[in-house]
PDB file of C-alpha atoms in Angstrom:
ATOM      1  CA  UNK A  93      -1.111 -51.715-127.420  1.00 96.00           C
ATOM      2  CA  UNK A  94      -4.284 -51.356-125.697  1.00 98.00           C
ATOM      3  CA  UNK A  95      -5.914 -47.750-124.935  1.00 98.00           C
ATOM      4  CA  UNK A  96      -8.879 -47.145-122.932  1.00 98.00           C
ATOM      5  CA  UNK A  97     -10.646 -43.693-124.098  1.00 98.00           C
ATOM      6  CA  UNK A  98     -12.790 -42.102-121.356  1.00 98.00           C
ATOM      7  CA  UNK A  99     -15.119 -39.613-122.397  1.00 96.00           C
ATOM      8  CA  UNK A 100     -15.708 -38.096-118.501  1.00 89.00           C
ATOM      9  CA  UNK A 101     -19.372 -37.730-117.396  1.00 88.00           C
ATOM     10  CA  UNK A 102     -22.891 -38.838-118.735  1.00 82.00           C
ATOM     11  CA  UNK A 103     -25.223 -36.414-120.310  1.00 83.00           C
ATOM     12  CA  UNK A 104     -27.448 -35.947-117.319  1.00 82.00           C
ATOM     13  CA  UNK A 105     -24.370 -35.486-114.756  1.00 82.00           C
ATOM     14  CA  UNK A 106     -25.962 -32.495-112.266  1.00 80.00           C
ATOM     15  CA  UNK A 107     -23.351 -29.185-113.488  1.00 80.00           C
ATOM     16  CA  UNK A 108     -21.406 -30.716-115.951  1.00 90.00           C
ATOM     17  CA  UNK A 109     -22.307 -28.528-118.448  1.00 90.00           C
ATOM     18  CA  UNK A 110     -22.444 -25.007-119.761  1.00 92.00           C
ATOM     19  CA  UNK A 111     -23.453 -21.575-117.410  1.00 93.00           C
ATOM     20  CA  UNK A 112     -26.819 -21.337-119.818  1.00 94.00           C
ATOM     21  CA  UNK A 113     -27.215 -25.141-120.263  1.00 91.00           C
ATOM     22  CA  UNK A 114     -26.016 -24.513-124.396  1.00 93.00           C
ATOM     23  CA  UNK A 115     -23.953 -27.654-124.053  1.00 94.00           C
ATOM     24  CA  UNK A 116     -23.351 -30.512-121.752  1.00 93.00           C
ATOM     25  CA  UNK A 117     -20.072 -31.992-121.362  1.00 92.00           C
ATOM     26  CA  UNK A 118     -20.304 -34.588-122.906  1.00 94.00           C
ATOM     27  CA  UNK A 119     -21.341 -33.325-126.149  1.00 94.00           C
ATOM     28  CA  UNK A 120     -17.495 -32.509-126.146  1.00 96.00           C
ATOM     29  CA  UNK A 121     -16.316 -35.373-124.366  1.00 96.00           C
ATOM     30  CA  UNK A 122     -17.919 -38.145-125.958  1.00 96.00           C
ATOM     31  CA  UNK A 123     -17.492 -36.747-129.715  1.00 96.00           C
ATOM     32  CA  UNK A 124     -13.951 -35.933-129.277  1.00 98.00           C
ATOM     33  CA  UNK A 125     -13.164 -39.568-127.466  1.00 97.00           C
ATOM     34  CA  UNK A 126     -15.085 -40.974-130.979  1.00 97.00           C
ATOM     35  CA  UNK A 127     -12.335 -38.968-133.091  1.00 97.00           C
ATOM     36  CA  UNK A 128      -9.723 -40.147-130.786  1.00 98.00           C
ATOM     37  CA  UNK A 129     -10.371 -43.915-131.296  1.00 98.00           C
ATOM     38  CA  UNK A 130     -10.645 -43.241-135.177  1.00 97.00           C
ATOM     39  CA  UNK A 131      -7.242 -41.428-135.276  1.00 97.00           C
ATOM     40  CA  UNK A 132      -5.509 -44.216-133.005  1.00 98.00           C
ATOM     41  CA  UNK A 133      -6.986 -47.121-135.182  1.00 96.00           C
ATOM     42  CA  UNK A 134      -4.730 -46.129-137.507  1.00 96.00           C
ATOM     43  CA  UNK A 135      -1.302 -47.007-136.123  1.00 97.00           C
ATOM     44  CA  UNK A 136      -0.214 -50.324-136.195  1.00 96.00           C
ATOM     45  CA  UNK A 137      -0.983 -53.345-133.289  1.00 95.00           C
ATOM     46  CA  UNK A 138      -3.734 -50.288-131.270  1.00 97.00           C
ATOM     47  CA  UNK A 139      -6.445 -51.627-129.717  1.00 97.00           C
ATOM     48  CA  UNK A 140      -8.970 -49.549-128.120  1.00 98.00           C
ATOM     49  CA  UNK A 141     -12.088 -49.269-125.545  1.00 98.00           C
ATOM     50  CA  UNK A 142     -14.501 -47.022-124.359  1.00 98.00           C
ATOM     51  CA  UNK A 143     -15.002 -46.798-120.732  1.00 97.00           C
ATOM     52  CA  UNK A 144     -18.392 -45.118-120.950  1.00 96.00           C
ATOM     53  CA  UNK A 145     -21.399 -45.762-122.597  1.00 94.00           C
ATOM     54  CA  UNK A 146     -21.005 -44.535-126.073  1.00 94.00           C
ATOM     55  CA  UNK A 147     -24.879 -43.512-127.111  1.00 92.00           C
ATOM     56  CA  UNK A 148     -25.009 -41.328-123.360  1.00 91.00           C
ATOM     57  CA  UNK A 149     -27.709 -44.017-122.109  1.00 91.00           C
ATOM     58  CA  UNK A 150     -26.211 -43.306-118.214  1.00 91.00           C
ATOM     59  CA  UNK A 151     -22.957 -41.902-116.572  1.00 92.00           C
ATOM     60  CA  UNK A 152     -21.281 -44.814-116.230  1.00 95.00           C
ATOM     61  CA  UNK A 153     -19.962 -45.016-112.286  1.00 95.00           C
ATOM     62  CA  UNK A 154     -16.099 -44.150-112.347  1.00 96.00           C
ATOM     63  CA  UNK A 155     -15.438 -47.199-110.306  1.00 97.00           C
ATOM     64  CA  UNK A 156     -16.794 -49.398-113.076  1.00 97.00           C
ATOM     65  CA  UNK A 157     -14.831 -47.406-115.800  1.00 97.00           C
ATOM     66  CA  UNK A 158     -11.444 -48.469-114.026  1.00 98.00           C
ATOM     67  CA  UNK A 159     -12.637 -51.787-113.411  1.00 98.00           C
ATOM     68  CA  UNK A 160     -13.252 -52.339-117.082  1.00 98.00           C
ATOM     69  CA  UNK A 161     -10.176 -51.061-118.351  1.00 98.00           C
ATOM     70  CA  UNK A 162      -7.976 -52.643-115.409  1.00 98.00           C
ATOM     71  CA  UNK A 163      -9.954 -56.185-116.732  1.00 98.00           C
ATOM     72  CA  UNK A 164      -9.127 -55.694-120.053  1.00 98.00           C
ATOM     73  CA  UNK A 165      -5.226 -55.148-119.655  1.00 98.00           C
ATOM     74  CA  UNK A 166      -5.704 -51.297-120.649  1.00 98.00           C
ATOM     75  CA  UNK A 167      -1.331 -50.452-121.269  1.00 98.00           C
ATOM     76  CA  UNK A 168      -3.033 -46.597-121.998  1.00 98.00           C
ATOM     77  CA  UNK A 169      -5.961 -44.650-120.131  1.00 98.00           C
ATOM     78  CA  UNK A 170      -6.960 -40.853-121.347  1.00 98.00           C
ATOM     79  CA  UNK A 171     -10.144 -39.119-120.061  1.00 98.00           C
ATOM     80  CA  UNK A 172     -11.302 -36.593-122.154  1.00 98.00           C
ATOM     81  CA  UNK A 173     -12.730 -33.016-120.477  1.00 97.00           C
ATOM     82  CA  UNK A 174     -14.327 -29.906-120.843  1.00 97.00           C
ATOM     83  CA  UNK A 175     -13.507 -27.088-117.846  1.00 96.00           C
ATOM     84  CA  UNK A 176     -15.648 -25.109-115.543  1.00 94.00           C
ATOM     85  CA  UNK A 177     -15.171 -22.762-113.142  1.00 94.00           C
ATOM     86  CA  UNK A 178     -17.835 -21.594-110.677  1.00 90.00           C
ATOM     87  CA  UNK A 179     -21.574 -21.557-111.358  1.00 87.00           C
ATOM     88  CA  UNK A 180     -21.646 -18.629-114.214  1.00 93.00           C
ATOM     89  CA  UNK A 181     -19.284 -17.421-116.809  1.00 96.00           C
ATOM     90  CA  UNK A 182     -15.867 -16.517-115.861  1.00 95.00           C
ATOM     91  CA  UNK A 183     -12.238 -15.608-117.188  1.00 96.00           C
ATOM     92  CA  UNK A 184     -11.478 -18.873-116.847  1.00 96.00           C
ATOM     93  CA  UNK A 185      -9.370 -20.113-119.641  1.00 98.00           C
ATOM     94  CA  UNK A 186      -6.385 -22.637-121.398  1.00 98.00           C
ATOM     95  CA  UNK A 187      -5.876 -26.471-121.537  1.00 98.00           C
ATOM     96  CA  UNK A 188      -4.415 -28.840-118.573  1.00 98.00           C
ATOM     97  CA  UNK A 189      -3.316 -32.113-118.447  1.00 98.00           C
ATOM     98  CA  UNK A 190      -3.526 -34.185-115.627  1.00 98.00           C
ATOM     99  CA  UNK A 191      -1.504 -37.535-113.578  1.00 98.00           C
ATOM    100  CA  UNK A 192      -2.079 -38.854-110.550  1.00 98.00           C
ATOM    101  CA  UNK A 193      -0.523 -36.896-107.522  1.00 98.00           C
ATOM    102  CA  UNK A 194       2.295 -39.566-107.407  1.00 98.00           C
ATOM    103  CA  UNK A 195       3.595 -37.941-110.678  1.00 98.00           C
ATOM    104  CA  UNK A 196       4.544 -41.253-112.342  1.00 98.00           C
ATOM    105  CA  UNK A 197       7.422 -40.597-115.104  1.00 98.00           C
ATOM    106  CA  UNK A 198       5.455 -42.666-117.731  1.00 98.00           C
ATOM    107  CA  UNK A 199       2.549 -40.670-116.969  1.00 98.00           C
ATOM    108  CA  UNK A 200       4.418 -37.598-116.468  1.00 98.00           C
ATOM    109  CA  UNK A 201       5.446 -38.177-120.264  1.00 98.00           C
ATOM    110  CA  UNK A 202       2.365 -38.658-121.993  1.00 98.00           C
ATOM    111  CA  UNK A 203       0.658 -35.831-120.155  1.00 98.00           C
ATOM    112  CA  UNK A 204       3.486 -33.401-121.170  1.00 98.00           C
ATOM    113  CA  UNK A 205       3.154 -35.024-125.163  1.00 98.00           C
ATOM    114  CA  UNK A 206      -0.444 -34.590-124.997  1.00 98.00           C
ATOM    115  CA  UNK A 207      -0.577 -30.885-123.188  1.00 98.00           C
ATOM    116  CA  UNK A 208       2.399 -29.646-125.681  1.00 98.00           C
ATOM    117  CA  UNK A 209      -0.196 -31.208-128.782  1.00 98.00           C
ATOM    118  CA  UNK A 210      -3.270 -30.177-127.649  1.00 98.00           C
ATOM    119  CA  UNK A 211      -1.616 -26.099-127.145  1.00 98.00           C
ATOM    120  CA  UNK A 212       0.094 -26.222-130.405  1.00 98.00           C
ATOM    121  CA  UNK A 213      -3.366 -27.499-131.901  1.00 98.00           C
ATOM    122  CA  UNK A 214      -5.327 -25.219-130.435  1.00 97.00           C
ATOM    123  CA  UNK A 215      -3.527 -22.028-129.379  1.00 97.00           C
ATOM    124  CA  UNK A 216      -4.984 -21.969-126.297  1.00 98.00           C
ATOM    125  CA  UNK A 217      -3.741 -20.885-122.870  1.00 98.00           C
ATOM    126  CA  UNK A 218      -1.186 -23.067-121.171  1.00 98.00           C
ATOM    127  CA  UNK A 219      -1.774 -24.253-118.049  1.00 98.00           C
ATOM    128  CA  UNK A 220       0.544 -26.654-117.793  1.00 98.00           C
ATOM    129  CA  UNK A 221       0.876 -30.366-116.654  1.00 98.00           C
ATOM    130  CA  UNK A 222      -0.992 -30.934-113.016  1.00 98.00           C
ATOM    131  CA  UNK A 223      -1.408 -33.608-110.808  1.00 98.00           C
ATOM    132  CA  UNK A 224      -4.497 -34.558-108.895  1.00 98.00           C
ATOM    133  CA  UNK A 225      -6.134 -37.195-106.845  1.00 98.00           C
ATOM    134  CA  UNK A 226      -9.068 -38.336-109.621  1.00 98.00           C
ATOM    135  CA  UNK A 227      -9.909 -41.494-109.295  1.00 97.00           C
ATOM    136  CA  UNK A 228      -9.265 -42.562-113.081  1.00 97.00           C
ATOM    137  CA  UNK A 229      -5.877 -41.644-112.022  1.00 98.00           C
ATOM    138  CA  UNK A 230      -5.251 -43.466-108.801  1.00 98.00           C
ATOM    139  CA  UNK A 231      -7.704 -46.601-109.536  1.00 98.00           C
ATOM    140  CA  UNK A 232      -6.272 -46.955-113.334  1.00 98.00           C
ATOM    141  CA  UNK A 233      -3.025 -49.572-114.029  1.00 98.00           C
ATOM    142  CA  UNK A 234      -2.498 -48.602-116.634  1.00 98.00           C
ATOM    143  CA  UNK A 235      -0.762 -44.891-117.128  1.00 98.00           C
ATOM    144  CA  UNK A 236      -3.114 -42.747-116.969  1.00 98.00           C
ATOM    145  CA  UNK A 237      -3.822 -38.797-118.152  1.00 98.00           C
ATOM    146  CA  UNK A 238      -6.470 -36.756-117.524  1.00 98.00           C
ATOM    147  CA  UNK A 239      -6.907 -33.673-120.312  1.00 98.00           C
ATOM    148  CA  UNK A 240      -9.156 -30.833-119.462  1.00 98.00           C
ATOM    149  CA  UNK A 241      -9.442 -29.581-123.417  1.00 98.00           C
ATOM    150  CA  UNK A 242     -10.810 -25.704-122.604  1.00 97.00           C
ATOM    151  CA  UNK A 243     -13.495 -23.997-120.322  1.00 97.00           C
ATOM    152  CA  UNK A 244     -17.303 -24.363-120.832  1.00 96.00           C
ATOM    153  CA  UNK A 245     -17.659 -21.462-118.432  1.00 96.00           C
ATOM    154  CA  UNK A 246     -15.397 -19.435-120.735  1.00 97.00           C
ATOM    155  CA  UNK A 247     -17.790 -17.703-123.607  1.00 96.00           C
ATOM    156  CA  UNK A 248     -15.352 -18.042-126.291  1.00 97.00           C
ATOM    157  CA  UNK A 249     -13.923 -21.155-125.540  1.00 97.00           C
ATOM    158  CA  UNK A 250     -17.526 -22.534-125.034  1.00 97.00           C
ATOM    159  CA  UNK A 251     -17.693 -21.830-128.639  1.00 97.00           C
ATOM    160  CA  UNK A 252     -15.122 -23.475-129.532  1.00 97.00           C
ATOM    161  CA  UNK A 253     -15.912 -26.697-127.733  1.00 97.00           C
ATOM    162  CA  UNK A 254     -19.615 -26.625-129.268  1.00 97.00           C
ATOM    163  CA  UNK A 255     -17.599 -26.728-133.195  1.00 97.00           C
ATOM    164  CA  UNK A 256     -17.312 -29.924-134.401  1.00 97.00           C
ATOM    165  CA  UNK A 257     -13.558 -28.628-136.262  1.00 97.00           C
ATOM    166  CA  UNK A 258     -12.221 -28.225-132.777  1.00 98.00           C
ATOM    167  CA  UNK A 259     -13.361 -31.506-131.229  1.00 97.00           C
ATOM    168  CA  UNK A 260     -11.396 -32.840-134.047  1.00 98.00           C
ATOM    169  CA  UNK A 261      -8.332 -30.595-133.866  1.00 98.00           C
ATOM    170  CA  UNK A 262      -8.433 -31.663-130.006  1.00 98.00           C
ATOM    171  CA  UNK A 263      -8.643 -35.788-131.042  1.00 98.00           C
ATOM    172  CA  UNK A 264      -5.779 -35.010-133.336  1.00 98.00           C
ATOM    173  CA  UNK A 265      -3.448 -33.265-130.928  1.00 98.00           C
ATOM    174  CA  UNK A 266      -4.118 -36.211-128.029  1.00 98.00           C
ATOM    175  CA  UNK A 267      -3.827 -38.860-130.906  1.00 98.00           C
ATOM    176  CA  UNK A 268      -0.478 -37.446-131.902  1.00 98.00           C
ATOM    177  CA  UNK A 269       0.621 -37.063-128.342  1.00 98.00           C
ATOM    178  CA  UNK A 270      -0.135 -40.943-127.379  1.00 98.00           C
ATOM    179  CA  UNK A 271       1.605 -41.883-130.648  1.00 98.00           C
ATOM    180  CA  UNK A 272       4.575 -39.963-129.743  1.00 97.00           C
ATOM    181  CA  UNK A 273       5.282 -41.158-126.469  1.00 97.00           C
ATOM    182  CA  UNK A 274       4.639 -44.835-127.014  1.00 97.00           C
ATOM    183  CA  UNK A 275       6.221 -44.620-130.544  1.00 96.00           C
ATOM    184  CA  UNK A 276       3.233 -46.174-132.493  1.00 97.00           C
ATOM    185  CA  UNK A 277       3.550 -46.628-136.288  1.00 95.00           C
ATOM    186  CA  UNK A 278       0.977 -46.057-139.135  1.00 94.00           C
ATOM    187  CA  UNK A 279      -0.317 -48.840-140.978  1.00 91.00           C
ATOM    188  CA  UNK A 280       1.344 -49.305-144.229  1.00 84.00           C
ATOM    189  CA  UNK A 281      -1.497 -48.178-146.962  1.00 67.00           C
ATOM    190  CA  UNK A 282      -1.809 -51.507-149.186  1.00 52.00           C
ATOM    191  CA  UNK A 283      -1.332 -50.846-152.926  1.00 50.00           C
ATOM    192  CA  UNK A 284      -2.449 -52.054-156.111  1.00 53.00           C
ATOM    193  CA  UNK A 285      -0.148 -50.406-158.091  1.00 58.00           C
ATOM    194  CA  UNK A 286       2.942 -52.600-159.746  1.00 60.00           C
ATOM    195  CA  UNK A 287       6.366 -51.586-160.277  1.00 69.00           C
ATOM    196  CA  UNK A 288       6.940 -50.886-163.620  1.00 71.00           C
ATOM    197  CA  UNK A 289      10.634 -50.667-164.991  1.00 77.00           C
ATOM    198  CA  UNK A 290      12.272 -50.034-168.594  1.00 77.00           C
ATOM    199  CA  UNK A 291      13.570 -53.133-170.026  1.00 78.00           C
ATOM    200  CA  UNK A 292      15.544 -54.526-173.278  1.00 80.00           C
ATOM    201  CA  UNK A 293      14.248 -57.278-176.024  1.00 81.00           C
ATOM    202  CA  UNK A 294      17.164 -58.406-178.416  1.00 81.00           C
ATOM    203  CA  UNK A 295      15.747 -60.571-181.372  1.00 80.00           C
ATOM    204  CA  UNK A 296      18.735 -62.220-183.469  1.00 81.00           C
ATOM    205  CA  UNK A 297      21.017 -60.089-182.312  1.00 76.00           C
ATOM    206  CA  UNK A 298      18.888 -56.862-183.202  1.00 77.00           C
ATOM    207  CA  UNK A 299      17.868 -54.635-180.281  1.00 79.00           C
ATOM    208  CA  UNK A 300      13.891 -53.410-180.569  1.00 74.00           C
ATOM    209  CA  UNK A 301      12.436 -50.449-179.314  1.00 68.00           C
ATOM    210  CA  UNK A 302      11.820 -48.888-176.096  1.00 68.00           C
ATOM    211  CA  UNK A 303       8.524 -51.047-176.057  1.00 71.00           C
ATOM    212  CA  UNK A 304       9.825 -53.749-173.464  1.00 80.00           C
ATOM    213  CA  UNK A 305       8.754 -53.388-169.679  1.00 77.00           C
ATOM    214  CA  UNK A 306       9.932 -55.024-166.973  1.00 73.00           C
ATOM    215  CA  UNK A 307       6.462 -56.024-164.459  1.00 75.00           C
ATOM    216  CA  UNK A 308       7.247 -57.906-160.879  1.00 69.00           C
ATOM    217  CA  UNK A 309      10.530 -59.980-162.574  1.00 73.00           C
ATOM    218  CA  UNK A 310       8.916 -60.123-165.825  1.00 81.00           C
ATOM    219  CA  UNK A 311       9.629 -58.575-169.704  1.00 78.00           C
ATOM    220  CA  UNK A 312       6.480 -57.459-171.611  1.00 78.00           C
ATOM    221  CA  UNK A 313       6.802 -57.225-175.371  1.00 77.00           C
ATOM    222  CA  UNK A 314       4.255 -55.988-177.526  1.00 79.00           C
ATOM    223  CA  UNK A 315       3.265 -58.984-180.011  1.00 75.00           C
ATOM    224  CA  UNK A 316       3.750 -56.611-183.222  1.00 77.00           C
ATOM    225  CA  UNK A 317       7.263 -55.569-182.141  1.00 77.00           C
ATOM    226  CA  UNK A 318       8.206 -59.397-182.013  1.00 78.00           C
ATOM    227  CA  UNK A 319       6.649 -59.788-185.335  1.00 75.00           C
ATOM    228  CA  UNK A 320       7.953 -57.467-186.984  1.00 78.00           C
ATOM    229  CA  UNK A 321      11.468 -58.254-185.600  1.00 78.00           C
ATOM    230  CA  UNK A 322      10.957 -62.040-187.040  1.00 79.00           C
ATOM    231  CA  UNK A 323       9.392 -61.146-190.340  1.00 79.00           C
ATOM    232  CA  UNK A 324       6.084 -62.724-188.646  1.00 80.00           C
ATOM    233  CA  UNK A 325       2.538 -61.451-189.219  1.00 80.00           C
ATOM    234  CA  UNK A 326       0.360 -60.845-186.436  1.00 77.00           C
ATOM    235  CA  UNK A 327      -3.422 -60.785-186.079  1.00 78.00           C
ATOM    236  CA  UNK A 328      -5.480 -60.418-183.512  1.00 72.00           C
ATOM    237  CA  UNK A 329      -9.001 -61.798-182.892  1.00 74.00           C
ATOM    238  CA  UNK A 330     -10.766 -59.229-180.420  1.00 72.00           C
ATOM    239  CA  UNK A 331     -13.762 -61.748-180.502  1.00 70.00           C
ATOM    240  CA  UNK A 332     -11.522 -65.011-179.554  1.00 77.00           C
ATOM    241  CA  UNK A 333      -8.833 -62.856-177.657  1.00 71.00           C
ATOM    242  CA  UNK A 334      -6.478 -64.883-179.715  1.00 80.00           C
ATOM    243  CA  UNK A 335      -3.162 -63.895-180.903  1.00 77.00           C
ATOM    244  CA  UNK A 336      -1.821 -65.343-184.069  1.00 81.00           C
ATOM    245  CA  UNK A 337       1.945 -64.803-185.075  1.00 80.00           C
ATOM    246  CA  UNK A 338       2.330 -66.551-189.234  1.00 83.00           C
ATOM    247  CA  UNK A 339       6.019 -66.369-190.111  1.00 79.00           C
ATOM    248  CA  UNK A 340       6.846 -66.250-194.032  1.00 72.00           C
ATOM    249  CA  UNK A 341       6.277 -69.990-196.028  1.00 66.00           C
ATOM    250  CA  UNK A 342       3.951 -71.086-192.906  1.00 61.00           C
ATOM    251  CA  UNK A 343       0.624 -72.759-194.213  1.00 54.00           C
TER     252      UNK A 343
END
């Protein structure tokens, strides 16, 4: 599956940002879209691109963002937010997820997964699932979601979206969201570790200990209980690694 993460707005975009200029929006954006693509890189057969320019080096034009992820084949598009409301602080406040005004179901879907994640994550007012006529909504073909993760021109949740812990509670609740709707699987951790089972040894007809294991179809027996069990002397050369079993009249 491919998903295109769009972390909205450049660092220099005119009002996108804080009433006393504390923090621009994409300090959030960009961050959180960086968590995002960790957490989905962790499911199985996810791809993933940015749509704007990573290091902040220019707001990249939103017709150009859509182009690039319509090229690529994005199945997945989420732009990443923070609010505002006027030109000062206000009461402002909550999260809201956004489709395009058409209200696609598919879309519909992974908004409403993503909005019910991103409240549970954060506590945050709920504003609900909205629809509006943003252009990475209507150019996108892929489905498409538009999260608005809290209000810059809200004191306290300005503080919030300046903490590094919530950018990353946000990432999670989106992440788990996406994988939710489109059912995505995490990748099996490879180990190193071998199945090790009980097993029996029976040496002319007399059972030995408990020393036997059984290792990926295989029985291990300690060279001393064998030994012993034959009447055989063992020795061991730690210098040679060599293993010498004498049974009784051998020269």
């Amino acid at each position: 599956m491919k998903i295109a993460i769009d972390a909205g707005h450049g660092p220099q975009t005119p009002g996108k940002r804080c009433p006393d200029d504390s923090m621009r929006e994409f300090s959030f954006n960009s961050v959180t879209a960086r968590y995002v693509r960790a957490g989905l890189l962790e499911y199985d057969g996810v791809q993933t691109m940015y749509t704007h320019a990573d290091n902040g080096s220019r707001d990249v034009p939103l017709k150009e963002r859509t182009n690039a992820a319509n090229k690529w084949g994005a199945d997945l598009l989420v732009s990443i937010h923070a609010n505002a409301m006027g030109s000062g602080w206000s009461a402002a406040r909550g999260i809201e997820t956004f489709t395009y005004i058409t209200r696609p179901a598919s879309a519909v879907a992974l908004a409403t997964a993503v909005q019910r994640q991103l409240v549970k994550a954060t506590g945050l007012y709920d504003r609900g699932v909205k629809a509006e006529n943003f252009h990475v909504l209507r150019e996108s073909n892929a489905v498409s979601i538009l999260v608005e993760c809290g209000f810059m021109s809200n004191r306290d949740e300005a503080a919030l979206l300046k903490s590094d812990a919530y950018r990353r509670k946000c990432a999670a609740a989106i992440v788990a969201g996406i994988a939710e709707v489109a059912g995505l699987k995490k990748k099996k951790e490879e180990s190193n570790d071998m199945r090790v089972d009980k097993a029996a040894t029976v040496v002319n007809g007399n059972r030995l200990g408990d020393e036997s294991v059984l290792i990926e179809g295989r029985v291990y027996v300690p060279l001393v209980a064998i030994g012993k069990a034959l009447g055989a002397a063992v020795d061991f050369n730690n210098i040679t690694k060599t293993a010498t079993i004498t049974t009784k009249g051998a020269k």
